[in-house]
Amino acid sequence: MKYRTDKRGNKLSILGYGCMRFSKKGGGIDIDKTESEIMEAFKAGVNYFDTAYIYSGSEAALGEIIERNGIRDKINVATKLPQYLIGNGSSLEKYFSEELKRLRTDYVDYYLMHHLTDVDMWEKLKSVGILNWIKEKKSSGAIRNIGFSYHGNTDNFLTILNDYDWDFCQIQYNYLDEVTQAGRRGLDAAADKGVPVVIMEPLRGGKLANNLPQSALNAMNESGRNWSKAEWAFRWLFNQPAVTVVLSGMNSVEMVRENCSIASTAEAGELTEKDFETLEKVKKAIREKEKVGCTGCRYCMPCPAGVDIPGTFACYNAMYTESKSSGRGQFIQTVGLTKNPAFPSQCIGCGKCEKHCPQGLPIREKLKEAGKALRPLPYRIANAAMRKFMFRKRKGNK
Ligand code: SF4
Ligand code: SF4
């Protein structure tokens, strides 16, 4: 296993264990199977395990396995504050204590504000006293490193990143998300500040391992590398020194062995010009299935009406390169849950964006098309209910 370091110089395995989807049995987690997978990873050197309050049964299962095997002081546990459930300062303590109890521990190595998509969510946490709470937890040793996991656009990521002295952060990043989500711009900004970055969705929800077009597979076969589809995605990430840990949700011993083997030989800077050319062909093959030729360059932004143009197109394309539900789900996550609405229906038709688009895209027309496809009635209703819940007034808010 290869290791990189956190802000304090602690060694973290470059492969982290994502604990969101442990195997199930009889309606609950299959604890014995999960134990054998986790211990296989532990023996291969994995020392970073990532769970969250809302991953059903995950914290408790992880806690039980850690206790059974007596490995608490040999691993790093990362878990997350369900910030969307926080109504006031006292609920911070309530959720955190429950998480410690589930994990059978009295400290968390890496604690994250879960699923920030907008600056406003962080501001709300500040308004209920999160800054003092973090200070107290860090000085008592109950939290060793504080960070946030992020799913919004690059600009909001940069604002949150620069607003606090974070110990680490977690972003969705893979060779298809270089210009969406926090993106390479976000990764590099974190690295410039010395903030370690944990990567989630290295395979874009499995798409980069299971769902590639034939021409992409041909490019990989002709590359001269004997790498699996997943290996291309992992090695592209490990190649970048700004990446600290790459999470993988592993639910078979074979998968654990394969991923650990990749992580024990991967080096930063190992990809050659030829490898990048192969990946360009793979991306091109995926893009050929897209609906809009948007490269995510953002020259069209900002839009005076607040529309997230590249964010909308990225999700519209995902409907055709992944699945309809995946594109619509991504849209709710990255565009539909920002405090200031950024929906394509807000377009006032001024045409400013089209003057700046190097691809010459008919943005206004494509936004109409995308808005219709991405937001059928049930999704609009669900999105509106989520917005109402997430942006409700909380006690202590001004
Ligand atoms: S045409 Fe629509 S999307 Fe483009 S800048 Fe104007 S309001 Fe924004
Ligand atoms: S300028 Fe054109 S290609 Fe670039 S992000 Fe905007 S719509 Fe996409």
Coordinates of N, CA, C and O in Angstrom, one line a residue, residues 219-367:
A219 N -10.1 1.8 -27.3 CA -8.9 2.7 -27.1 C -8.1 2.1 -25.9 O -6.9 2.1 -26.0
M220 N -8.8 1.6 -24.9 CA -8.0 1.0 -23.8 C -7.3 -0.2 -24.2 O -6.1 -0.4 -23.8
N221 N -7.9 -1.1 -25.0 CA -7.3 -2.3 -25.5 C -6.1 -2.0 -26.3 O -5.1 -2.8 -26.3
E222 N -6.1 -0.9 -27.1 CA -5.0 -0.6 -28.0 C -3.9 0.2 -27.3 O -2.9 0.6 -27.9
S223 N -4.0 0.5 -26.0 CA -3.1 1.4 -25.3 C -1.8 0.7 -25.0 O -0.8 1.4 -24.7
G224 N -1.7 -0.6 -25.0 CA -0.5 -1.3 -24.6 C -0.4 -1.5 -23.1 O 0.5 -2.1 -22.6
R225 N -1.4 -0.9 -22.3 CA -1.5 -1.1 -20.9 C -2.4 -2.3 -20.6 O -3.5 -2.3 -21.2
N226 N -2.1 -3.1 -19.7 CA -3.0 -4.2 -19.3 C -3.8 -3.8 -18.1 O -3.9 -4.5 -17.1
W227 N -4.4 -2.6 -18.2 CA -5.2 -2.1 -17.0 C -6.7 -2.3 -17.2 O -7.2 -2.2 -18.3
S228 N -7.4 -2.7 -16.1 CA -8.8 -2.8 -16.2 C -9.4 -1.4 -16.3 O -8.7 -0.4 -16.1
K229 N -10.7 -1.4 -16.6 CA -11.4 -0.1 -16.7 C -11.3 0.7 -15.4 O -11.0 1.9 -15.4
A230 N -11.5 0.0 -14.3 CA -11.4 0.7 -13.0 C -10.0 1.2 -12.7 O -9.8 2.3 -12.2
E231 N -9.0 0.4 -13.2 CA -7.6 0.7 -12.9 C -7.3 2.0 -13.6 O -6.5 2.9 -13.1
W232 N -7.8 2.2 -14.9 CA -7.5 3.5 -15.6 C -8.0 4.7 -14.7 O -7.3 5.7 -14.6
A233 N -9.2 4.5 -14.1 CA -9.8 5.6 -13.4 C -9.0 5.9 -12.1 O -8.7 7.0 -11.7
F234 N -8.6 4.8 -11.4 CA -7.9 4.9 -10.2 C -6.5 5.5 -10.4 O -6.0 6.4 -9.7
R235 N -5.8 5.0 -11.5 CA -4.5 5.5 -11.7 C -4.4 6.9 -12.2 O -3.5 7.7 -11.9
W236 N -5.5 7.4 -12.9 CA -5.6 8.8 -13.3 C -5.6 9.7 -12.0 O -5.0 10.7 -12.0
L237 N -6.3 9.2 -11.0 CA -6.4 9.9 -9.7 C -5.1 9.9 -8.9 O -4.5 10.9 -8.5
F238 N -4.5 8.6 -8.8 CA -3.3 8.5 -8.0 C -2.1 9.3 -8.7 O -1.2 9.6 -8.0
N239 N -2.3 9.4 -10.0 CA -1.2 10.2 -10.7 C -1.1 11.6 -10.3 O 0.0 12.2 -10.5
Q240 N -2.1 12.2 -9.6 CA -2.1 13.6 -9.2 C -1.7 13.7 -7.7 O -2.4 13.2 -6.8
P241 N -0.6 14.4 -7.5 CA -0.1 14.4 -6.1 C -1.1 15.2 -5.2 O -1.0 15.0 -3.9
A242 N -1.9 16.0 -5.7 CA -2.9 16.8 -4.9 C -4.0 15.9 -4.3 O -4.7 16.3 -3.4
V243 N -4.1 14.7 -4.9 CA -5.1 13.7 -4.4 C -4.4 13.0 -3.2 O -3.3 12.4 -3.3
T244 N -5.1 12.9 -2.0 CA -4.5 12.3 -0.9 C -5.1 10.9 -0.7 O -4.3 9.9 -0.6
V245 N -6.4 10.7 -0.7 CA -7.0 9.4 -0.5 C -8.1 9.2 -1.5 O -8.9 10.2 -1.8
V246 N -8.2 8.1 -2.1 CA -9.3 7.8 -3.1 C -10.2 6.7 -2.4 O -9.8 5.6 -2.1
L247 N -11.5 7.1 -2.2 CA -12.4 6.1 -1.5 C -13.0 5.1 -2.6 O -13.3 5.5 -3.7
S248 N -13.1 3.9 -2.1 CA -13.8 2.9 -3.0 C -14.7 2.1 -2.1 O -14.3 1.6 -1.0
G249 N -16.0 2.0 -2.5 CA -16.9 1.2 -1.8 C -16.7 -0.3 -2.2 O -17.1 -0.6 -3.4
M250 N -16.1 -1.1 -1.4 CA -15.7 -2.4 -1.9 C -16.6 -3.5 -1.2 O -16.7 -3.5 0.0
N251 N -17.3 -4.3 -2.0 CA -18.1 -5.3 -1.3 C -17.9 -6.7 -1.8 O -18.8 -7.5 -1.9
S252 N -16.6 -7.0 -2.1 CA -16.2 -8.4 -2.2 C -14.7 -8.5 -1.9 O -14.0 -7.5 -2.1
V253 N -14.2 -9.6 -1.5 CA -12.8 -9.7 -1.1 C -12.0 -9.6 -2.4 O -10.9 -9.0 -2.4
E254 N -12.5 -10.1 -3.5 CA -11.8 -10.0 -4.8 C -11.6 -8.5 -5.2 O -10.5 -8.1 -5.6
M255 N -12.6 -7.7 -5.0 CA -12.5 -6.3 -5.3 C -11.5 -5.6 -4.4 O -10.7 -4.8 -4.8
V256 N -11.5 -6.0 -3.1 CA -10.6 -5.4 -2.2 C -9.1 -5.7 -2.6 O -8.3 -4.8 -2.7
R257 N -8.9 -7.0 -3.0 CA -7.6 -7.4 -3.4 C -7.1 -6.6 -4.7 O -6.0 -6.2 -4.8
E258 N -8.1 -6.5 -5.7 CA -7.7 -5.8 -6.9 C -7.4 -4.4 -6.7 O -6.3 -3.9 -7.1
N259 N -8.2 -3.7 -5.9 CA -8.0 -2.3 -5.6 C -6.7 -2.1 -4.8 O -5.9 -1.1 -5.0
C260 N -6.5 -3.0 -3.8 CA -5.3 -2.8 -3.0 C -4.0 -3.0 -3.9 O -3.0 -2.4 -3.7
S261 N -4.1 -4.0 -4.8 CA -3.0 -4.2 -5.7 C -2.7 -3.0 -6.5 O -1.5 -2.6 -6.7
I262 N -3.7 -2.3 -7.0 CA -3.5 -1.1 -7.8 C -2.8 0.0 -6.9 O -1.8 0.6 -7.3
A263 N -3.4 0.1 -5.7 CA -2.9 1.2 -4.8 C -1.5 0.9 -4.2 O -0.9 1.7 -3.6
S264 N -1.0 -0.3 -4.4 CA 0.3 -0.6 -3.9 C 1.4 -0.4 -5.0 O 2.6 -0.4 -4.7
T265 N 0.9 -0.2 -6.2 CA 1.9 0.1 -7.3 C 1.8 1.4 -7.9 O 2.7 1.9 -8.7
A266 N 0.7 2.1 -7.6 CA 0.4 3.4 -8.3 C 1.4 4.5 -7.8 O 1.7 4.5 -6.6
E267 N 1.9 5.4 -8.7 CA 2.8 6.5 -8.4 C 2.2 7.8 -8.9 O 1.7 7.8 -10.0
A268 N 2.4 8.9 -8.2 CA 2.1 10.2 -8.8 C 3.0 10.4 -9.9 O 4.2 10.1 -9.9
G269 N 2.5 10.9 -11.0 CA 3.3 11.3 -12.2 C 3.6 10.1 -13.1 O 4.5 10.2 -14.0
E270 N 3.0 8.9 -12.9 CA 3.4 7.7 -13.7 C 2.7 7.7 -15.0 O 3.2 7.0 -15.9
L271 N 1.6 8.5 -15.2 CA 1.0 8.4 -16.5 C 1.8 9.1 -17.6 O 2.3 10.1 -17.4
T272 N 1.8 8.4 -18.8 CA 2.6 9.0 -19.9 C 1.7 9.8 -20.8 O 0.5 9.7 -20.7
E273 N 2.4 10.5 -21.8 CA 1.6 11.2 -22.8 C 0.7 10.3 -23.5 O -0.5 10.6 -23.8
K274 N 1.1 9.0 -23.8 CA 0.3 8.0 -24.5 C -0.9 7.7 -23.6 O -2.0 7.5 -24.2
D275 N -0.7 7.6 -22.3 CA -1.9 7.2 -21.4 C -2.9 8.4 -21.5 O -4.1 8.1 -21.5
F276 N -2.4 9.6 -21.4 CA -3.4 10.7 -21.5 C -4.1 10.7 -22.9 O -5.3 11.0 -22.9
E277 N -3.4 10.4 -23.9 CA -4.0 10.3 -25.2 C -5.1 9.2 -25.2 O -6.2 9.4 -25.8
T278 N -4.8 8.1 -24.6 CA -5.8 7.0 -24.5 C -7.1 7.6 -23.7 O -8.2 7.4 -24.2
L279 N -6.8 8.3 -22.6 CA -8.0 8.7 -21.8 C -8.8 9.8 -22.6 O -10.0 9.9 -22.5
E280 N -8.0 10.6 -23.4 CA -8.8 11.6 -24.3 C -9.7 10.9 -25.2 O -10.8 11.3 -25.4
K281 N -9.2 9.7 -25.8 CA -10.1 9.0 -26.7 C -11.3 8.4 -25.9 O -12.4 8.4 -26.5
V282 N -11.0 7.9 -24.7 CA -12.1 7.4 -23.9 C -13.2 8.5 -23.6 O -14.4 8.3 -23.8
K283 N -12.7 9.7 -23.2 CA -13.6 10.8 -22.9 C -14.4 11.2 -24.2 O -15.6 11.4 -24.2
K284 N -13.7 11.2 -25.3 CA -14.3 11.6 -26.6 C -15.4 10.6 -26.9 O -16.5 10.9 -27.3
A285 N -15.1 9.3 -26.7 CA -16.1 8.2 -27.0 C -17.4 8.4 -26.1 O -18.5 8.3 -26.5
I286 N -17.1 8.8 -24.8 CA -18.3 9.0 -23.9 C -19.0 10.3 -24.4 O -20.3 10.3 -24.5
R287 N -18.3 11.3 -24.8 CA -18.9 12.6 -25.2 C -19.8 12.5 -26.4 O -20.7 13.2 -26.6
E288 N -19.4 11.5 -27.3 CA -20.1 11.3 -28.5 C -21.6 11.0 -28.2 O -22.4 11.2 -29.1
K289 N -21.8 10.5 -27.0 CA -23.2 10.1 -26.7 C -23.9 11.3 -26.0 O -25.1 11.2 -25.7
E290 N -23.2 12.4 -25.9 CA -23.8 13.5 -25.1 C -24.8 14.3 -26.0 O -24.7 14.3 -27.3
K291 N -25.6 15.1 -25.4 CA -26.6 15.9 -26.1 C -26.1 17.3 -26.5 O -26.6 17.9 -27.4
V292 N -25.2 17.8 -25.6 CA -24.7 19.2 -25.8 C -23.2 19.2 -25.7 O -22.7 18.6 -24.8
G293 N -22.5 19.8 -26.7 CA -21.1 19.7 -26.7 C -20.4 20.7 -25.8 O -19.5 21.4 -26.2
C294 N -20.9 20.8 -24.6 CA -20.4 21.8 -23.6 C -19.2 21.2 -22.9 O -19.2 20.1 -22.4
T295 N -18.1 22.0 -22.9 CA -16.8 21.5 -22.3 C -16.7 21.9 -20.9 O -15.7 21.5 -20.2
G296 N -17.6 22.7 -20.4 CA -17.5 23.1 -19.0 C -16.5 24.2 -18.8 O -16.1 24.5 -17.7
C297 N -16.1 25.0 -19.9 CA -15.1 26.0 -19.7 C -15.5 27.2 -18.9 O -14.7 28.0 -18.4
R298 N -16.8 27.4 -18.8 CA -17.4 28.5 -18.0 C -17.2 29.9 -18.6 O -17.4 30.9 -17.9
Y299 N -16.8 30.1 -19.8 CA -16.7 31.4 -20.4 C -18.0 32.1 -20.5 O -18.1 33.3 -20.5
C300 N -19.1 31.3 -20.4 CA -20.5 31.9 -20.5 C -20.9 32.5 -19.2 O -22.0 33.1 -19.1
M301 N -20.2 32.2 -18.1 CA -20.6 32.6 -16.8 C -20.0 33.9 -16.3 O -18.9 34.2 -16.7
P302 N -20.5 34.7 -15.4 CA -21.8 34.4 -14.8 C -23.0 34.8 -15.7 O -22.9 35.8 -16.4
C303 N -24.1 34.2 -15.5 CA -25.3 34.5 -16.2 C -26.1 35.6 -15.3 O -26.2 35.4 -14.1
P304 N -26.5 36.7 -16.0 CA -27.2 37.7 -15.2 C -28.5 37.2 -14.5 O -28.9 37.8 -13.5
A305 N -29.1 36.1 -15.0 CA -30.3 35.6 -14.4 C -30.0 34.5 -13.4 O -30.9 33.9 -12.8
G306 N -28.7 34.2 -13.2 CA -28.3 33.2 -12.2 C -28.3 31.8 -12.7 O -28.2 30.9 -11.9
V307 N -28.5 31.5 -14.0 CA -28.6 30.1 -14.4 C -27.2 29.5 -14.4 O -26.2 30.1 -14.8
D308 N -27.2 28.3 -13.9 CA -25.9 27.5 -13.9 C -25.9 26.8 -15.2 O -26.4 25.7 -15.4
I309 N -25.3 27.4 -16.2 CA -25.3 26.9 -17.6 C -24.5 25.6 -17.7 O -25.1 24.6 -18.1
P310 N -23.2 25.6 -17.4 CA -22.4 24.4 -17.5 C -22.9 23.2 -16.6 O -22.9 22.1 -17.0
G311 N -23.4 23.6 -15.4 CA -23.9 22.6 -14.5 C -25.2 21.9 -15.1 O -25.3 20.7 -15.0
T312 N -26.0 22.7 -15.7 CA -27.2 22.1 -16.3 C -26.9 21.2 -17.5 O -27.4 20.1 -17.6
F313 N -25.9 21.6 -18.3 CA -25.5 20.8 -19.5 C -24.8 19.5 -19.1 O -25.0 18.5 -19.7
A314 N -24.0 19.6 -18.0 CA -23.3 18.4 -17.5 C -24.4 17.3 -17.1 O -24.2 16.1 -17.4
C315 N -25.4 17.8 -16.4 CA -26.4 16.8 -16.0 C -27.3 16.3 -17.1 O -27.7 15.1 -17.2
Y316 N -27.6 17.2 -18.1 CA -28.4 16.8 -19.3 C -27.6 15.7 -20.0 O -28.1 14.7 -20.4
N317 N -26.3 16.0 -20.2 CA -25.5 15.0 -20.9 C -25.4 13.6 -20.1 O -25.5 12.6 -20.7
A318 N -25.4 13.7 -18.8 CA -25.3 12.5 -18.0 C -26.6 11.7 -18.2 O -26.5 10.4 -18.0
M319 N -27.7 12.3 -18.5 CA -28.9 11.6 -18.8 C -28.7 10.6 -19.9 O -29.4 9.6 -20.0
Y320 N -27.8 10.9 -20.9 CA -27.6 10.1 -22.1 C -26.4 9.3 -22.0 O -26.3 8.2 -22.7
T321 N -25.4 9.7 -21.2 CA -24.1 8.9 -21.1 C -24.2 7.9 -19.9 O -23.5 6.9 -19.9
E322 N -25.1 8.2 -19.0 CA -25.3 7.3 -17.8 C -26.7 6.7 -17.8 O -27.0 5.7 -18.4
S323 N -27.6 7.5 -17.2 CA -29.0 7.1 -17.3 C -29.8 8.3 -17.0 O -29.3 9.3 -16.4
K324 N -31.1 8.2 -17.3 CA -32.0 9.4 -17.1 C -32.0 9.8 -15.7 O -31.9 10.9 -15.3
S325 N -32.2 8.8 -14.8 CA -32.3 9.1 -13.4 C -31.0 9.6 -12.8 O -31.0 10.5 -11.9
S326 N -29.9 9.1 -13.3 CA -28.6 9.6 -12.8 C -28.4 11.1 -13.1 O -28.1 11.9 -12.3
G327 N -28.7 11.5 -14.4 CA -28.6 12.9 -14.8 C -29.6 13.8 -14.0 O -29.2 14.8 -13.5
R328 N -30.8 13.3 -13.8 CA -31.8 14.1 -13.0 C -31.4 14.2 -11.5 O -31.5 15.2 -10.9
G329 N -30.9 13.1 -11.0 CA -30.4 13.1 -9.6 C -29.2 14.0 -9.4 O -29.2 14.8 -8.5
Q330 N -28.3 14.0 -10.4 CA -27.1 14.9 -10.3 C -27.6 16.4 -10.4 O -27.0 17.3 -9.7
F331 N -28.6 16.6 -11.2 CA -29.1 18.0 -11.3 C -29.6 18.5 -10.0 O -29.4 19.6 -9.6
I332 N -30.4 17.7 -9.3 CA -31.0 18.1 -8.0 C -29.8 18.4 -7.1 O -29.8 19.4 -6.4
Q333 N -28.8 17.5 -7.1 CA -27.7 17.7 -6.1 C -26.9 18.9 -6.4 O -26.6 19.7 -5.5
T334 N -26.5 19.1 -7.7 CA -25.5 20.2 -8.0 C -26.2 21.5 -8.3 O -25.6 22.6 -8.1
V335 N -27.4 21.5 -8.9 CA -28.0 22.8 -9.3 C -29.2 23.1 -8.5 O -29.5 24.2 -8.1
G336 N -30.0 22.0 -8.2 CA -31.3 22.2 -7.6 C -31.3 22.5 -6.1 O -32.3 22.9 -5.6
L337 N -30.1 22.4 -5.5 CA -30.1 22.6 -4.0 C -29.2 23.8 -3.7 O -28.7 23.8 -2.5
T338 N -28.9 24.7 -4.6 CA -28.2 25.9 -4.2 C -29.2 26.9 -3.6 O -30.3 27.0 -4.1
K339 N -28.7 27.7 -2.7 CA -29.6 28.7 -2.0 C -30.3 29.6 -3.0 O -31.5 29.8 -3.0
N340 N -29.4 30.2 -3.9 CA -30.0 31.1 -4.9 C -30.3 30.2 -6.1 O -29.4 29.6 -6.7
P341 N -31.6 30.0 -6.5 CA -32.0 29.1 -7.5 C -31.2 29.4 -8.8 O -30.9 30.5 -9.2
A342 N -30.8 28.3 -9.5 CA -30.0 28.4 -10.8 C -30.6 27.7 -11.9 O -29.9 27.2 -12.8
F343 N -31.9 27.5 -11.9 CA -32.6 26.7 -12.9 C -32.6 27.2 -14.3 O -32.7 28.5 -14.5
P344 N -32.6 26.4 -15.3 CA -32.6 26.8 -16.7 C -33.8 27.7 -17.0 O -33.8 28.5 -17.9
S345 N -34.9 27.4 -16.3 CA -36.2 28.2 -16.6 C -36.0 29.7 -16.2 O -36.9 30.5 -16.6
Q346 N -35.0 30.0 -15.5 CA -34.8 31.4 -15.2 C -34.2 32.3 -16.3 O -34.1 33.5 -16.2
C347 N -33.8 31.6 -17.4 CA -33.1 32.3 -18.5 C -34.1 33.4 -19.1 O -35.3 33.1 -19.3
I348 N -33.6 34.6 -19.2 CA -34.4 35.7 -19.7 C -34.1 35.9 -21.2 O -34.6 36.9 -21.8
G349 N -33.2 35.1 -21.8 CA -33.0 35.2 -23.2 C -32.1 36.3 -23.7 O -32.2 36.7 -24.9
C350 N -31.3 36.9 -22.8 CA -30.5 38.1 -23.2 C -29.4 37.8 -24.2 O -29.0 38.7 -24.9
G351 N -29.0 36.5 -24.3 CA -28.0 36.1 -25.3 C -26.6 36.4 -25.0 O -25.6 36.1 -25.7
K352 N -26.3 37.0 -23.8 CA -24.9 37.3 -23.4 C -24.0 36.1 -23.4 O -22.9 36.1 -23.9
C353 N -24.5 35.0 -22.9 CA -23.7 33.8 -22.8 C -23.3 33.3 -24.2 O -22.1 32.8 -24.3
E354 N -24.1 33.4 -25.2 CA -23.8 32.8 -26.5 C -22.7 33.6 -27.1 O -21.9 33.0 -27.9
K355 N -22.5 34.8 -26.8 CA -21.4 35.6 -27.4 C -20.1 35.2 -26.9 O -19.0 35.4 -27.5
H356 N -20.1 34.5 -25.7 CA -18.8 34.1 -25.1 C -18.5 32.6 -25.3 O -17.4 32.1 -24.9
C357 N -19.4 31.8 -25.8 CA -19.2 30.4 -25.9 C -18.3 30.0 -27.0 O -18.6 30.1 -28.2
P358 N -17.1 29.4 -26.7 CA -16.1 29.1 -27.8 C -16.6 27.9 -28.6 O -16.2 27.7 -29.8
Q359 N -17.6 27.2 -28.1 CA -18.2 26.1 -28.9 C -19.3 26.5 -29.8 O -19.9 25.7 -30.5
G360 N -19.7 27.8 -29.7 CA -20.8 28.3 -30.5 C -22.1 27.7 -30.2 O -22.9 27.5 -31.2
L361 N -22.3 27.3 -29.0 CA -23.6 26.5 -28.7 C -24.8 27.5 -28.7 O -24.7 28.6 -28.2
P362 N -25.9 27.0 -29.2 CA -27.2 27.7 -29.1 C -27.7 27.6 -27.6 O -28.7 26.8 -27.4
I363 N -27.1 28.2 -26.7 CA -27.3 28.0 -25.3 C -28.8 28.1 -24.9 O -29.3 27.3 -24.2
R364 N -29.4 29.2 -25.4 CA -30.8 29.4 -24.9 C -31.7 28.3 -25.3 O -32.5 27.8 -24.5
E365 N -31.5 27.8 -26.6 CA -32.4 26.7 -27.1 C -32.1 25.5 -26.3 O -33.0 24.7 -25.9
K366 N -30.8 25.2 -26.1 CA -30.4 24.0 -25.4 C -30.8 24.0 -23.9 O -31.1 22.9 -23.3
L367 N -30.9 25.2 -23.3 CA -31.3 25.3 -21.9 C -32.8 24.9 -21.8 O -33.2 24.2 -20.8

